[in-house]
Amino acid sequence: MTHAEQVLTATLQALRKLRTEQAMPLHAIVWGKWGTGKTVSAQKIAKKEQDVFYVKVPDGEITRGRLYRLIGFSLGCGARNTYESTLDLIKHHLLYYNLKPILVFDEAQRLLKKQHILNELKDLSEDEELSFTYLFLGDQTTPKLLASHDHSLFKRFAIKKELQPLTQETITFLIKEYRIQADPAPVFHFAKERGWTTLDVAICLQAIKNQRIEPSIEALDKIAKALGR
């Protein structure tokens, strides 16, 4: 398991506990550089966990109707012609399946400046027929956006966490995944010096495996230069 998946799993567990203990909707926000594994981990978790649903926030303008459609399709119930009827469909779907969903909004930095959408999300989380809990995933601009924009929903972020670009545990996991015989410690040191993320390491290790070369630091350096990393 990568460090991104570990952090997101622990965050989701904490949110479930808070949901049980507290009499108010509480949410979480996790941010990190592109390539740290947020998206892959969130999608993987959503496939395994029955109460976790992944929503990719699109770029550009988002209307209330578009937001409801995104949520409806994420939950698996689809959408109808109007946002009111889509909301009714979502409520019936949750009631039928007895779901209390945690919605994971990826690329959340695209939402943090949209007051009208934040208003909608806050209202949806406070609707007892929905009881939505949110986990927002943002990029490295997220802390500045939170500091420069204010919304009452931000006050409900019980968990705020920055995701490290890379850890040695993640490198150990990737080495095992690619079935490469290598010491993770020097690989981690090499990658950390270059400011690499999980994705950078994964691409280079995959290249080493494909070329069937000895996984030395020298080989890693050559691969990195060839790939422009």
Coordinates of C-alpha atoms in Angstrom, one line a residue:
M1 CA 0.0 0.0 0.0
T2 CA 1.4 3.4 -0.9
H3 CA 1.6 6.2 1.6
A4 CA -1.2 8.1 -0.2
E5 CA -3.6 5.1 0.2
Q6 CA -2.6 4.8 3.8
V7 CA -3.3 8.4 4.5
L8 CA -6.6 8.4 2.7
T9 CA -7.7 5.2 4.4
A10 CA -6.9 6.5 7.8
T11 CA -8.7 9.8 7.0
L12 CA -11.8 7.9 5.9
Q13 CA -11.7 5.8 9.1
A14 CA -11.5 9.0 11.2
L15 CA -14.4 10.6 9.3
R16 CA -16.6 7.5 10.0
K17 CA -15.7 7.7 13.7
L18 CA -16.5 11.5 13.8
R19 CA -19.8 10.9 12.0
T20 CA -20.8 8.4 14.7
E21 CA -19.6 10.5 17.6
Q22 CA -20.6 14.1 16.6
A23 CA -24.1 15.5 16.1
M24 CA -22.9 17.7 13.2
P25 CA -21.5 17.1 9.7
L26 CA -17.7 17.1 9.6
H27 CA -15.4 16.8 6.6
A28 CA -11.7 16.4 5.7
I29 CA -9.3 18.0 3.2
V30 CA -6.0 16.4 2.0
W31 CA -3.7 18.1 -0.4
G32 CA -0.3 17.4 -2.1
K33 CA 1.7 17.8 -5.3
W34 CA 0.5 16.3 -8.5
G35 CA 1.8 12.7 -8.8
T36 CA 1.7 11.8 -5.2
G37 CA -1.0 9.1 -5.8
K38 CA -4.1 10.8 -4.6
T39 CA -6.3 10.0 -7.6
V40 CA -5.2 6.4 -8.0
S41 CA -5.6 5.7 -4.3
A42 CA -9.0 7.4 -4.0
Q43 CA -10.3 5.4 -7.0
K44 CA -8.9 2.2 -5.6
I45 CA -10.5 2.8 -2.2
A46 CA -13.9 3.7 -3.7
K47 CA -14.0 0.4 -5.6
K48 CA -13.4 -1.5 -2.3
E49 CA -15.4 0.5 0.2
Q50 CA -19.2 0.4 0.0
D51 CA -19.7 3.9 1.5
V52 CA -17.0 5.7 -0.5
F53 CA -17.8 7.4 -3.8
Y54 CA -15.3 9.1 -6.1
V55 CA -16.2 12.4 -7.9
K56 CA -13.7 14.1 -10.3
V57 CA -14.4 17.8 -10.2
P58 CA -14.3 19.1 -13.8
D59 CA -12.6 22.3 -14.8
G60 CA -14.6 25.3 -15.7
E61 CA -18.0 26.5 -14.5
I62 CA -20.1 24.2 -12.4
T63 CA -23.8 24.7 -11.9
R64 CA -26.0 23.2 -9.2
G65 CA -27.5 20.9 -11.8
R66 CA -24.1 19.7 -12.9
L67 CA -23.0 19.1 -9.3
Y68 CA -26.1 17.0 -8.7
R69 CA -25.4 15.0 -11.8
L70 CA -21.8 14.4 -10.8
I71 CA -23.0 13.1 -7.4
G72 CA -25.8 11.0 -8.9
F73 CA -23.6 9.2 -11.3
S74 CA -20.9 8.7 -8.7
L75 CA -23.5 7.1 -6.4
G76 CA -24.7 4.9 -9.2
C77 CA -28.2 6.2 -9.5
G78 CA -27.7 8.5 -12.5
A79 CA -29.5 11.8 -13.0
R80 CA -32.8 13.2 -14.3
N81 CA -33.7 16.3 -16.3
T82 CA -33.9 18.8 -13.4
Y83 CA -31.7 19.2 -10.4
E84 CA -34.8 18.8 -8.2
S85 CA -35.7 15.5 -9.7
T86 CA -32.1 14.4 -9.5
L87 CA -32.0 15.2 -5.8
D88 CA -35.2 13.2 -5.3
L89 CA -33.6 10.3 -7.2
I90 CA -30.4 10.5 -5.0
K91 CA -32.5 10.5 -1.8
H92 CA -34.5 7.4 -2.9
H93 CA -31.4 5.6 -3.9
L94 CA -29.7 6.2 -0.5
L95 CA -32.8 5.2 1.4
Y96 CA -33.2 2.0 -0.7
Y97 CA -29.6 1.0 -0.2
N98 CA -29.3 2.4 3.4
L99 CA -26.2 4.4 2.5
K100 CA -24.5 7.1 4.3
P101 CA -22.0 8.1 1.7
I102 CA -18.5 9.7 1.9
L103 CA -18.0 11.7 -1.3
V104 CA -14.4 12.1 -2.3
F105 CA -14.0 15.2 -4.5
D106 CA -10.8 15.0 -6.5
E107 CA -9.2 18.3 -7.9
A108 CA -11.0 20.0 -5.0
Q109 CA -9.0 23.2 -5.6
R110 CA -11.4 23.8 -8.5
L111 CA -14.3 24.1 -5.9
L112 CA -12.7 26.2 -3.2
K113 CA -13.4 29.5 -4.9
K114 CA -16.9 28.7 -6.0
Q115 CA -19.1 30.0 -3.3
H116 CA -22.4 28.9 -4.9
I117 CA -21.2 25.3 -5.1
L118 CA -19.8 25.4 -1.5
N119 CA -23.2 26.6 -0.4
E120 CA -24.8 23.7 -2.1
L121 CA -22.4 21.1 -0.6
K122 CA -22.9 22.6 2.9
D123 CA -26.7 22.4 2.5
L124 CA -26.5 18.8 1.2
S125 CA -24.4 17.7 4.1
E126 CA -26.9 19.2 6.5
D127 CA -29.9 17.5 4.9
E128 CA -30.7 14.5 7.1
E129 CA -32.0 12.5 4.2
L130 CA -28.5 12.7 2.6
S131 CA -26.0 13.2 5.5
F132 CA -23.1 13.6 3.1
T133 CA -19.6 13.5 4.4
Y134 CA -16.9 14.9 2.2
L135 CA -13.2 14.2 1.7
F136 CA -11.7 16.9 -0.5
L137 CA -8.4 16.2 -2.4
G138 CA -6.5 19.2 -3.6
D139 CA -3.2 20.2 -5.1
Q140 CA -0.4 22.2 -3.6
T141 CA -2.3 25.5 -4.0
T142 CA -5.0 24.3 -1.5
P143 CA -3.6 25.9 1.7
K144 CA -3.4 29.4 0.0
L145 CA -6.9 29.0 -1.3
L146 CA -8.2 28.1 2.1
A147 CA -6.4 31.1 3.6
S148 CA -7.6 33.6 0.9
H149 CA -11.2 32.4 0.6
D150 CA -13.6 32.0 3.5
H151 CA -16.7 29.8 3.7
S152 CA -18.6 28.2 6.6
L153 CA -18.0 24.8 5.1
F154 CA -14.2 25.3 5.8
K155 CA -15.0 25.5 9.5
R156 CA -16.3 21.9 9.2
F157 CA -13.0 20.5 8.1
A158 CA -12.2 18.4 11.1
I159 CA -9.1 17.0 9.3
K160 CA -6.6 19.0 7.3
K161 CA -3.6 17.2 6.1
E162 CA -0.7 17.6 3.6
L163 CA 0.3 14.5 1.7
Q164 CA 4.1 14.0 1.4
P165 CA 5.4 13.7 -2.1
L166 CA 7.0 10.3 -1.4
T167 CA 8.0 8.0 1.4
Q168 CA 10.4 5.0 1.7
E169 CA 7.4 2.8 2.5
T170 CA 5.9 3.7 -0.9
I171 CA 9.1 2.9 -2.7
T172 CA 9.2 -0.5 -0.9
F173 CA 5.7 -1.1 -2.1
L174 CA 6.5 -0.2 -5.7
I175 CA 9.6 -2.4 -5.7
K176 CA 7.5 -5.3 -4.7
E177 CA 4.8 -4.4 -7.2
Y178 CA 7.2 -4.4 -10.1
R179 CA 9.1 -7.4 -8.7
I180 CA 12.4 -5.7 -8.8
Q181 CA 15.3 -6.7 -6.5
A182 CA 16.5 -3.4 -5.1
D183 CA 17.2 -1.7 -1.7
P184 CA 14.5 0.9 -1.2
A185 CA 16.7 3.1 1.1
P186 CA 19.1 4.4 -1.6
V187 CA 16.3 4.7 -4.1
F188 CA 14.4 6.9 -1.7
H189 CA 17.5 9.0 -1.1
F190 CA 18.0 9.4 -4.8
A191 CA 14.3 10.3 -5.4
K192 CA 14.1 12.7 -2.5
E193 CA 17.1 14.7 -3.6
R194 CA 15.4 15.2 -6.9
G195 CA 12.0 16.2 -5.4
W196 CA 10.3 13.2 -7.0
T197 CA 6.8 12.1 -6.3
T198 CA 5.3 8.6 -6.3
L199 CA 4.6 8.9 -10.1
D200 CA 8.2 9.8 -10.9
V201 CA 9.5 6.7 -9.1
A202 CA 6.8 4.4 -10.6
I203 CA 7.6 5.5 -14.2
C204 CA 11.4 4.9 -13.7
L205 CA 11.0 1.6 -12.0
Q206 CA 8.6 0.5 -14.7
A207 CA 11.3 1.4 -17.3
I208 CA 13.9 -0.5 -15.4
K209 CA 11.7 -3.6 -15.4
N210 CA 10.8 -3.2 -19.1
Q211 CA 14.4 -3.0 -20.1
R212 CA 15.4 -5.8 -17.7
I213 CA 18.5 -4.0 -16.4
E214 CA 20.2 -4.1 -13.0
P215 CA 18.2 -1.8 -10.7
S216 CA 21.3 0.2 -9.5
I217 CA 21.3 3.9 -8.7
E218 CA 23.5 4.5 -11.8
A219 CA 20.8 2.8 -13.9
L220 CA 18.1 4.8 -12.3
D221 CA 20.0 8.0 -13.0
K222 CA 20.4 7.1 -16.7
I223 CA 16.7 6.2 -16.9
A224 CA 15.7 9.5 -15.2
K225 CA 17.9 11.6 -17.6
A226 CA 16.5 9.7 -20.6
L227 CA 12.9 10.4 -19.4
G228 CA 13.7 14.0 -18.6
R229 CA 13.0 13.6 -14.8

